[in-house]
PDB file of C-alpha atoms in Angstrom:
ATOM      1  CA  MET F 230      91.765  50.464  85.155  1.00 47.00           C
ATOM      2  CA  SER F 231      92.900  52.246  88.326  1.00 48.00           C
ATOM      3  CA  VAL F 232      90.960  52.139  91.593  1.00 45.00           C
ATOM      4  CA  ALA F 233      90.282  55.867  91.345  1.00 44.00           C
ATOM      5  CA  SER F 234      88.844  55.642  87.822  1.00 45.00           C
ATOM      6  CA  ARG F 235      86.755  52.577  88.725  1.00 46.00           C
ATOM      7  CA  ARG F 236      85.363  54.469  91.723  1.00 48.00           C
ATOM      8  CA  ARG F 237      83.769  56.999  89.392  1.00 48.00           C
ATOM      9  CA  ASP F 238      82.934  54.676  86.481  1.00 52.00           C
ATOM     10  CA  PRO F 239      79.144  55.089  85.899  1.00 48.00           C
ATOM     11  CA  GLN F 240      79.028  51.579  84.421  1.00 44.00           C
ATOM     12  CA  ILE F 241      80.020  50.227  87.839  1.00 41.00           C
ATOM     13  CA  PHE F 242      78.759  52.762  90.343  1.00 44.00           C
ATOM     14  CA  GLY F 243      75.976  54.544  88.471  1.00 45.00           C
ATOM     15  CA  ASP F 244      75.291  58.280  88.537  1.00 51.00           C
ATOM     16  CA  GLN F 245      77.904  59.930  90.754  1.00 61.00           C
ATOM     17  CA  HIS F 246      76.024  63.191  91.391  1.00 77.00           C
ATOM     18  CA  LEU F 247      75.342  63.127  95.110  1.00 83.00           C
ATOM     19  CA  LYS F 248      71.862  64.615  94.854  1.00 82.00           C
ATOM     20  CA  HIS F 249      70.739  61.442  93.097  1.00 80.00           C
ATOM     21  CA  LYS F 250      71.923  59.279  96.002  1.00 81.00           C
ATOM     22  CA  LEU F 251      70.143  60.991  98.861  1.00 83.00           C
ATOM     23  CA  ASN F 252      66.918  58.996  98.735  1.00 84.00           C
ATOM     24  CA  ARG F 253      67.224  55.885  96.581  1.00 87.00           C
ATOM     25  CA  GLY F 254      65.508  53.601  99.048  1.00 88.00           C
ATOM     26  CA  ARG F 255      65.798  52.033 102.474  1.00 93.00           C
ATOM     27  CA  ALA F 256      69.001  50.277 103.474  1.00 95.00           C
ATOM     28  CA  ASN F 257      68.864  46.743 104.827  1.00 96.00           C
ATOM     29  CA  PRO F 258      69.446  46.021 108.536  1.00 96.00           C
ATOM     30  CA  GLY F 259      73.136  46.318 109.371  1.00 97.00           C
ATOM     31  CA  CYS F 260      73.749  48.787 106.541  1.00 97.00           C
ATOM     32  CA  ASN F 261      72.919  52.007 108.410  1.00 98.00           C
ATOM     33  CA  ILE F 262      75.038  54.421 110.434  1.00 98.00           C
ATOM     34  CA  TYR F 263      74.051  57.046 112.958  1.00 98.00           C
ATOM     35  CA  VAL F 264      76.055  60.287 112.826  1.00 98.00           C
ATOM     36  CA  TYR F 265      75.853  62.987 115.476  1.00 96.00           C
ATOM     37  CA  ARG F 266      77.710  66.104 116.637  1.00 97.00           C
ATOM     38  CA  MET F 267      77.261  67.191 113.045  1.00 97.00           C
ATOM     39  CA  PRO F 268      77.793  70.892 112.196  1.00 96.00           C
ATOM     40  CA  LEU F 269      74.408  72.605 112.081  1.00 96.00           C
ATOM     41  CA  ASP F 270      75.202  74.250 108.742  1.00 96.00           C
ATOM     42  CA  TRP F 271      75.636  70.923 106.929  1.00 96.00           C
ATOM     43  CA  ASP F 272      72.929  70.134 104.410  1.00 95.00           C
ATOM     44  CA  GLU F 273      72.281  66.694 102.937  1.00 95.00           C
ATOM     45  CA  LEU F 274      74.816  67.137 100.140  1.00 94.00           C
ATOM     46  CA  GLU F 275      77.593  68.147 102.532  1.00 95.00           C
ATOM     47  CA  PHE F 276      76.662  65.228 104.766  1.00 96.00           C
ATOM     48  CA  ALA F 277      76.754  62.790 101.850  1.00 95.00           C
ATOM     49  CA  ARG F 278      80.064  64.228 100.626  1.00 95.00           C
ATOM     50  CA  HIS F 279      81.829  62.974 103.751  1.00 96.00           C
ATOM     51  CA  PHE F 280      80.487  59.418 103.456  1.00 97.00           C
ATOM     52  CA  ASP F 281      80.031  58.690  99.756  1.00 94.00           C
ATOM     53  CA  HIS F 282      83.458  57.137  99.235  1.00 95.00           C
ATOM     54  CA  TYR F 283      82.965  54.254 101.661  1.00 97.00           C
ATOM     55  CA  GLY F 284      80.439  52.384  99.560  1.00 95.00           C
ATOM     56  CA  ASP F 285      77.249  52.530  97.530  1.00 93.00           C
ATOM     57  CA  LEU F 286      75.292  55.236  99.332  1.00 93.00           C
ATOM     58  CA  ILE F 287      71.531  54.863  98.949  1.00 93.00           C
ATOM     59  CA  SER F 288      70.087  57.198 101.591  1.00 94.00           C
ATOM     60  CA  CYS F 289      71.134  60.293 103.528  1.00 95.00           C
ATOM     61  CA  THR F 290      68.899  61.955 106.086  1.00 96.00           C
ATOM     62  CA  ILE F 291      69.486  64.883 108.447  1.00 97.00           C
ATOM     63  CA  VAL F 292      66.989  65.028 111.305  1.00 97.00           C
ATOM     64  CA  ARG F 293      65.431  68.499 111.408  1.00 97.00           C
ATOM     65  CA  ASP F 294      63.263  70.493 113.776  1.00 96.00           C
ATOM     66  CA  LYS F 295      59.617  70.086 112.765  1.00 95.00           C
ATOM     67  CA  ASP F 296      58.851  73.783 113.161  1.00 95.00           C
ATOM     68  CA  SER F 297      61.987  75.612 111.991  1.00 95.00           C
ATOM     69  CA  GLY F 298      63.364  73.009 109.596  1.00 95.00           C
ATOM     70  CA  GLU F 299      66.829  73.544 111.073  1.00 97.00           C
ATOM     71  CA  SER F 300      69.230  70.664 111.587  1.00 97.00           C
ATOM     72  CA  ARG F 301      69.270  69.035 115.011  1.00 97.00           C
ATOM     73  CA  GLY F 302      72.900  67.987 114.500  1.00 97.00           C
ATOM     74  CA  PHE F 303      72.435  64.321 113.725  1.00 98.00           C
ATOM     75  CA  GLY F 304      71.355  62.077 110.905  1.00 98.00           C
ATOM     76  CA  PHE F 305      71.563  58.709 109.188  1.00 98.00           C
ATOM     77  CA  ILE F 306      73.373  57.227 106.202  1.00 97.00           C
ATOM     78  CA  GLY F 307      72.304  54.000 104.479  1.00 97.00           C
ATOM     79  CA  TYR F 308      74.518  51.816 102.300  1.00 97.00           C
ATOM     80  CA  SER F 309      73.908  48.826 100.064  1.00 95.00           C
ATOM     81  CA  ASP F 310      76.228  46.562 102.112  1.00 95.00           C
ATOM     82  CA  GLN F 311      77.477  46.094 105.666  1.00 95.00           C
ATOM     83  CA  GLU F 312      81.181  46.449 104.830  1.00 96.00           C
ATOM     84  CA  ALA F 313      80.593  50.133 104.007  1.00 97.00           C
ATOM     85  CA  VAL F 314      79.361  50.661 107.567  1.00 97.00           C
ATOM     86  CA  ARG F 315      82.669  49.406 109.003  1.00 97.00           C
ATOM     87  CA  LYS F 316      84.628  51.615 106.591  1.00 97.00           C
ATOM     88  CA  ALA F 317      82.549  54.693 107.427  1.00 98.00           C
ATOM     89  CA  ILE F 318      82.978  54.252 111.182  1.00 98.00           C
ATOM     90  CA  LEU F 319      86.737  53.706 110.882  1.00 97.00           C
ATOM     91  CA  GLY F 320      87.019  56.591 108.434  1.00 98.00           C
ATOM     92  CA  MET F 321      84.924  59.395 109.931  1.00 98.00           C
ATOM     93  CA  ASP F 322      84.431  58.708 113.644  1.00 98.00           C
ATOM     94  CA  GLY F 323      86.349  61.411 115.499  1.00 97.00           C
ATOM     95  CA  LEU F 324      86.774  63.783 112.523  1.00 97.00           C
ATOM     96  CA  PRO F 325      87.267  67.376 113.799  1.00 97.00           C
ATOM     97  CA  VAL F 326      84.295  69.444 112.613  1.00 96.00           C
ATOM     98  CA  GLY F 327      84.424  72.518 114.864  1.00 92.00           C
ATOM     99  CA  PRO F 328      86.197  75.818 114.140  1.00 89.00           C
ATOM    100  CA  ALA F 329      89.845  75.203 113.256  1.00 85.00           C
ATOM    101  CA  LEU F 330      91.329  76.981 116.279  1.00 80.00           C
ATOM    102  CA  GLU F 331      88.658  76.021 118.807  1.00 85.00           C
ATOM    103  CA  LEU F 332      89.857  73.792 121.637  1.00 85.00           C
ATOM    104  CA  PRO F 333      89.210  71.177 122.882  1.00 83.00           C
ATOM    105  CA  GLY F 334      87.345  70.828 119.609  1.00 87.00           C
ATOM    106  CA  LYS F 335      84.163  69.255 118.273  1.00 93.00           C
ATOM    107  CA  PHE F 336      84.324  65.802 116.720  1.00 97.00           C
ATOM    108  CA  LEU F 337      81.993  63.794 114.549  1.00 98.00           C
ATOM    109  CA  SER F 338      80.614  60.630 116.153  1.00 98.00           C
ATOM    110  CA  VAL F 339      79.770  57.702 113.884  1.00 98.00           C
ATOM    111  CA  SER F 340      78.238  54.406 115.016  1.00 98.00           C
ATOM    112  CA  PRO F 341      75.851  51.711 113.804  1.00 98.00           C
ATOM    113  CA  LYS F 342      72.183  52.670 113.835  1.00 97.00           C
ATOM    114  CA  ARG F 343      70.597  51.820 117.163  1.00 96.00           C
ATOM    115  CA  GLY F 344      69.322  48.260 117.181  1.00 97.00           C
ATOM    116  CA  GLU F 345      71.799  47.165 114.517  1.00 97.00           C
ATOM    117  CA  GLU F 346      74.954  47.087 116.646  1.00 96.00           C
ATOM    118  CA  HIS F 347      74.912  43.295 116.876  1.00 96.00           C
ATOM    119  CA  LEU F 348      75.172  43.035 113.085  1.00 95.00           C
ATOM    120  CA  LEU F 349      78.526  44.857 112.996  1.00 95.00           C
ATOM    121  CA  VAL F 350      81.563  42.589 112.756  1.00 94.00           C
ATOM    122  CA  PRO F 351      84.001  43.596 115.540  1.00 94.00           C
ATOM    123  CA  PHE F 352      86.951  45.772 114.613  1.00 95.00           C
ATOM    124  CA  PRO F 353      90.531  44.568 115.066  1.00 93.00           C
ATOM    125  CA  ASP F 354      91.993  45.706 118.379  1.00 92.00           C
ATOM    126  CA  CYS F 355      95.231  47.008 116.873  1.00 95.00           C
ATOM    127  CA  TYR F 356      94.236  50.558 115.903  1.00 97.00           C
ATOM    128  CA  PRO F 357      96.022  53.271 117.939  1.00 96.00           C
ATOM    129  CA  PRO F 358      93.949  56.048 119.521  1.00 96.00           C
ATOM    130  CA  ALA F 359      93.369  59.335 117.743  1.00 97.00           C
ATOM    131  CA  GLY F 360      95.966  62.054 117.944  1.00 97.00           C
ATOM    132  CA  VAL F 361      95.290  64.822 120.466  1.00 95.00           C
ATOM    133  CA  TYR F 362      93.638  67.659 118.557  1.00 95.00           C
ATOM    134  CA  GLY F 363      95.486  70.946 118.995  1.00 93.00           C
ATOM    135  CA  THR F 364      98.914  69.405 119.536  1.00 94.00           C
ATOM    136  CA  GLU F 365     101.417  70.415 116.898  1.00 94.00           C
ATOM    137  CA  PRO F 366     103.231  67.566 115.113  1.00 96.00           C
ATOM    138  CA  PRO F 367     106.917  67.596 116.146  1.00 96.00           C
ATOM    139  CA  ASN F 368     108.059  67.343 112.513  1.00 96.00           C
ATOM    140  CA  THR F 369     110.115  64.224 113.238  1.00 95.00           C
ATOM    141  CA  ARG F 370     110.835  61.220 111.035  1.00 95.00           C
ATOM    142  CA  ALA F 371     108.080  58.609 110.945  1.00 97.00           C
ATOM    143  CA  PRO F 372     108.910  54.878 110.811  1.00 97.00           C
ATOM    144  CA  PRO F 373     108.803  53.021 107.457  1.00 97.00           C
ATOM    145  CA  GLY F 374     105.237  52.450 106.320  1.00 97.00           C
ATOM    146  CA  ALA F 375     103.909  55.350 108.409  1.00 98.00           C
ATOM    147  CA  ASN F 376     104.400  58.070 105.769  1.00 98.00           C
ATOM    148  CA  LEU F 377     101.645  58.965 103.313  1.00 98.00           C
ATOM    149  CA  TYR F 378     101.644  60.851 100.031  1.00 98.00           C
ATOM    150  CA  ILE F 379      98.385  62.742  99.440  1.00 98.00           C
ATOM    151  CA  TYR F 380      97.477  64.284  96.111  1.00 97.00           C
ATOM    152  CA  ASN F 381      94.508  66.011  94.431  1.00 96.00           C
ATOM    153  CA  ILE F 382      94.536  68.294  97.481  1.00 96.00           C
ATOM    154  CA  PRO F 383      92.221  71.314  96.990  1.00 95.00           C
ATOM    155  CA  ALA F 384      94.076  74.503  96.054  1.00 94.00           C
ATOM    156  CA  GLU F 385      92.856  76.301  99.177  1.00 94.00           C
ATOM    157  CA  TRP F 386      94.069  73.635 101.619  1.00 96.00           C
ATOM    158  CA  ARG F 387      97.042  74.429 103.815  1.00 95.00           C
ATOM    159  CA  ASP F 388      98.714  72.403 106.583  1.00 96.00           C
ATOM    160  CA  ILE F 389      95.821  72.980 108.992  1.00 96.00           C
ATOM    161  CA  GLU F 390      93.263  71.429 106.616  1.00 96.00           C
ATOM    162  CA  LEU F 391      95.459  68.390 106.070  1.00 97.00           C
ATOM    163  CA  TYR F 392      95.935  68.138 109.833  1.00 97.00           C
ATOM    164  CA  ARG F 393      92.186  68.295 110.490  1.00 97.00           C
ATOM    165  CA  HIS F 394      91.426  65.519 108.015  1.00 97.00           C
ATOM    166  CA  PHE F 395      94.130  63.139 109.300  1.00 98.00           C
ATOM    167  CA  ILE F 396      94.570  63.743 113.063  1.00 97.00           C
ATOM    168  CA  HIS F 397      91.757  61.392 114.126  1.00 98.00           C
ATOM    169  CA  TYR F 398      93.546  58.355 112.687  1.00 98.00           C
ATOM    170  CA  GLY F 399      96.461  58.537 115.119  1.00 98.00           C
ATOM    171  CA  GLN F 400      99.354  60.576 116.508  1.00 98.00           C
ATOM    172  CA  LEU F 401     101.038  62.614 113.780  1.00 98.00           C
ATOM    173  CA  THR F 402     104.748  63.208 113.379  1.00 98.00           C
ATOM    174  CA  SER F 403     104.437  65.668 110.486  1.00 98.00           C
ATOM    175  CA  VAL F 404     101.940  67.355 108.162  1.00 98.00           C
ATOM    176  CA  LYS F 405     102.947  69.310 105.086  1.00 97.00           C
ATOM    177  CA  VAL F 406     101.186  70.705 102.021  1.00 97.00           C
ATOM    178  CA  MET F 407     103.823  71.390  99.390  1.00 97.00           C
ATOM    179  CA  MET F 408     103.842  74.997  98.151  1.00 96.00           C
ATOM    180  CA  LYS F 409     105.357  77.053  95.340  1.00 92.00           C
ATOM    181  CA  ASP F 410     105.806  80.712  94.427  1.00 84.00           C
ATOM    182  CA  GLU F 411     107.182  81.644  97.837  1.00 85.00           C
ATOM    183  CA  ASN F 412     104.480  79.687  99.667  1.00 83.00           C
ATOM    184  CA  LYS F 413     101.678  81.536  97.892  1.00 85.00           C
ATOM    185  CA  GLU F 414     100.243  78.605  95.929  1.00 93.00           C
ATOM    186  CA  SER F 415      99.684  74.943  96.703  1.00 95.00           C
ATOM    187  CA  ARG F 416     101.264  72.331  94.445  1.00 96.00           C
ATOM    188  CA  GLY F 417      98.264  70.068  94.995  1.00 95.00           C
ATOM    189  CA  PHE F 418      99.994  67.403  97.057  1.00 97.00           C
ATOM    190  CA  GLY F 419     101.469  66.860 100.487  1.00 98.00           C
ATOM    191  CA  PHE F 420     102.733  64.396 103.062  1.00 98.00           C
ATOM    192  CA  VAL F 421     101.547  63.098 106.433  1.00 98.00           C
ATOM    193  CA  GLY F 422     103.577  61.012 108.873  1.00 98.00           C
ATOM    194  CA  TYR F 423     102.358  58.954 111.840  1.00 98.00           C
ATOM    195  CA  VAL F 424     103.979  57.468 114.914  1.00 98.00           C
ATOM    196  CA  ASN F 425     102.404  54.104 114.064  1.00 98.00           C
ATOM    197  CA  PRO F 426     102.161  52.574 110.544  1.00 98.00           C
ATOM    198  CA  ILE F 427      98.759  51.123 111.473  1.00 98.00           C
ATOM    199  CA  SER F 428      97.421  54.684 111.760  1.00 98.00           C
ATOM    200  CA  ALA F 429      98.704  55.340 108.237  1.00 98.00           C
ATOM    201  CA  GLN F 430      96.831  52.298 106.908  1.00 98.00           C
ATOM    202  CA  ARG F 431      93.637  53.469 108.565  1.00 98.00           C
ATOM    203  CA  ALA F 432      94.101  56.972 107.145  1.00 98.00           C
ATOM    204  CA  MET F 433      94.709  55.589 103.667  1.00 98.00           C
ATOM    205  CA  ALA F 434      91.470  53.600 103.814  1.00 97.00           C
ATOM    206  CA  GLY F 435      89.585  56.505 105.360  1.00 98.00           C
ATOM    207  CA  MET F 436      90.602  59.312 103.002  1.00 98.00           C
ATOM    208  CA  THR F 437      91.232  57.682  99.610  1.00 97.00           C
ATOM    209  CA  ASN F 438      88.552  58.922  97.171  1.00 95.00           C
ATOM    210  CA  PHE F 439      87.294  61.504  99.673  1.00 96.00           C
ATOM    211  CA  CYS F 440      84.911  63.768  97.792  1.00 93.00           C
ATOM    212  CA  ILE F 441      86.114  67.356  97.367  1.00 92.00           C
ATOM    213  CA  ASN F 442      83.224  68.965  95.495  1.00 89.00           C
ATOM    214  CA  VAL F 443      79.870  69.063  97.235  1.00 85.00           C
ATOM    215  CA  ASP F 444      78.048  67.640  94.206  1.00 79.00           C
ATOM    216  CA  GLY F 445      80.368  64.633  94.000  1.00 79.00           C
ATOM    217  CA  SER F 446      81.964  65.660  90.712  1.00 79.00           C
ATOM    218  CA  GLY F 447      85.608  66.245  89.843  1.00 83.00           C
ATOM    219  CA  LYS F 448      88.796  64.920  91.398  1.00 89.00           C
ATOM    220  CA  ARG F 449      88.911  63.125  94.705  1.00 94.00           C
ATOM    221  CA  ILE F 450      91.620  62.932  97.349  1.00 96.00           C
ATOM    222  CA  GLN F 451      94.105  60.124  96.727  1.00 97.00           C
ATOM    223  CA  VAL F 452      96.314  58.635  99.447  1.00 98.00           C
ATOM    224  CA  THR F 453      99.203  56.211  98.957  1.00 98.00           C
ATOM    225  CA  SER F 454     102.254  55.076 100.892  1.00 98.00           C
ATOM    226  CA  LYS F 455     105.287  57.281 100.423  1.00 96.00           C
ATOM    227  CA  ARG F 456     107.510  56.005  97.629  1.00 96.00           C
ATOM    228  CA  GLY F 457     110.012  53.460  98.879  1.00 97.00           C
ATOM    229  CA  GLU F 458     107.865  52.370 101.825  1.00 97.00           C
ATOM    230  CA  GLU F 459     105.470  50.085  99.959  1.00 97.00           C
ATOM    231  CA  SER F 460     106.950  46.882 101.413  1.00 96.00           C
ATOM    232  CA  ALA F 461     106.618  48.108 105.009  1.00 96.00           C
ATOM    233  CA  ALA F 462     103.066  49.241 104.277  1.00 97.00           C
ATOM    234  CA  ARG F 463     102.112  45.833 102.857  1.00 95.00           C
ATOM    235  CA  LYS F 464     103.487  44.123 105.954  1.00 94.00           C
ATOM    236  CA  CYS F 465     101.459  46.437 108.178  1.00 96.00           C
ATOM    237  CA  LYS F 466      98.323  45.831 106.112  1.00 95.00           C
ATOM    238  CA  ALA F 467      98.820  42.063 106.494  1.00 94.00           C
ATOM    239  CA  GLU F 468      99.155  42.540 110.264  1.00 93.00           C
ATOM    240  CA  ILE F 469      95.789  44.331 110.367  1.00 95.00           C
ATOM    241  CA  ALA F 470      94.164  41.636 108.186  1.00 94.00           C
ATOM    242  CA  PHE F 471      95.443  38.927 110.560  1.00 93.00           C
ATOM    243  CA  LYS F 472      93.608  40.653 113.454  1.00 94.00           C
ATOM    244  CA  ASP F 473      90.441  41.664 111.564  1.00 95.00           C
ATOM    245  CA  PRO F 474      87.515  39.223 112.000  1.00 94.00           C
ATOM    246  CA  ALA F 475      85.938  40.526 108.787  1.00 93.00           C
ATOM    247  CA  HIS F 476      89.004  39.844 106.622  1.00 93.00           C
ATOM    248  CA  PRO F 477      89.493  36.547 104.728  1.00 92.00           C
ATOM    249  CA  ASP F 478      93.026  36.313 106.171  1.00 90.00           C
ATOM    250  CA  TYR F 479      91.850  36.616 109.780  1.00 92.00           C
ATOM    251  CA  GLN F 480      94.210  34.626 112.024  1.00 89.00           C
ATOM    252  CA  LYS F 481      95.916  33.077 109.023  1.00 85.00           C
ATOM    253  CA  GLU F 482      99.681  33.026 109.125  1.00 74.00           C
ATOM    254  CA  PRO F 483     101.313  35.182 106.419  1.00 65.00           C
ATOM    255  CA  PRO F 484     102.855  33.062 103.621  1.00 56.00           C
ATOM    256  CA  GLU F 485     106.400  34.113 104.550  1.00 60.00           C
ATOM    257  CA  GLU F 486     105.882  32.901 108.126  1.00 57.00           C
ATOM    258  CA  ILE F 487     104.490  29.579 106.892  1.00 48.00           C
ATOM    259  CA  GLU F 488     107.514  29.141 104.626  1.00 56.00           C
ATOM    260  CA  ALA F 489     109.885  30.092 107.444  1.00 52.00           C
ATOM    261  CA  GLY F 490     108.203  27.595 109.747  1.00 54.00           C
ATOM    262  CA  ALA F 491     108.409  24.844 107.136  1.00 55.00           C
ATOM    263  CA  ALA F 492     112.084  25.590 106.548  1.00 59.00           C
ATOM    264  CA  MET F 493     112.789  25.471 110.278  1.00 58.00           C
ATOM    265  CA  ALA F 494     110.927  22.176 110.624  1.00 56.00           C
ATOM    266  CA  GLU F 495     112.865  20.692 107.710  1.00 63.00           C
ATOM    267  CA  SER F 496     116.177  21.761 109.205  1.00 64.00           C
ATOM    268  CA  LEU F 497     115.202  20.027 112.434  1.00 65.00           C
ATOM    269  CA  GLY F 498     114.140  16.880 110.606  1.00 63.00           C
ATOM    270  CA  VAL F 499     110.470  17.331 111.544  1.00 58.00           C
ATOM    271  CA  ARG F 500     108.173  15.854 108.915  1.00 56.00           C
ATOM    272  CA  ALA F 501     104.974  17.792 108.099  1.00 50.00           C
ATOM    273  CA  HIS F 502     101.693  15.897 108.494  1.00 50.00           C
TER     274      HIS F 502
END
């Protein structure tokens, strides 16, 4: 069974309709995020739509004005496990949420709930900074492992929507939604390139299974390495794992390096202990 199909399998994840996830209980300490600079027109379903794919969402609350009931622009998400908190912060912190052509832009801010910061495992220090919003990608070739293939793109998305969903992961080299019928209709897929392959890995983790429909139904965005670059992408992923304190392979030498070291030692007549 594919990852995408497992993500929506009710036997594994339960009811996928977002309205049934908004208030299923209170998350444990370390399993909550605080989100601010949120668009004032977001309701709870739109809020949940942006964070559902990072883990088992059990609560979603927008803080509202007591008198008017209008959003105050911030809220909280609760998950069933702490790993989802790390994924949500890496995936949505810095997402452009203001008007498309407004500069310098408005960006979502995502962090652990106050008082729970000490429960968050530190992030690896290898992630490049976000791309500068408003700068046009130069449409140059990205290095191996830094190119992504994105499919299940909504029919109404154009280059600007792809740009807005991927710019906060790093500096872009190119963004393209593939079109047909003289650029009148989207083909449902596109490509994004980054300066750094690590940005591509972060984008893949951040946008795979992103919910398109506000109720949580239907297809979800899928992101993979561009065909032919899988080996470079795996090497980059291993590099991130080596530097990530939360990963089982943290500070463990990759198998190929261990083998290379053993071969070198053998050639020098050094006996392993």
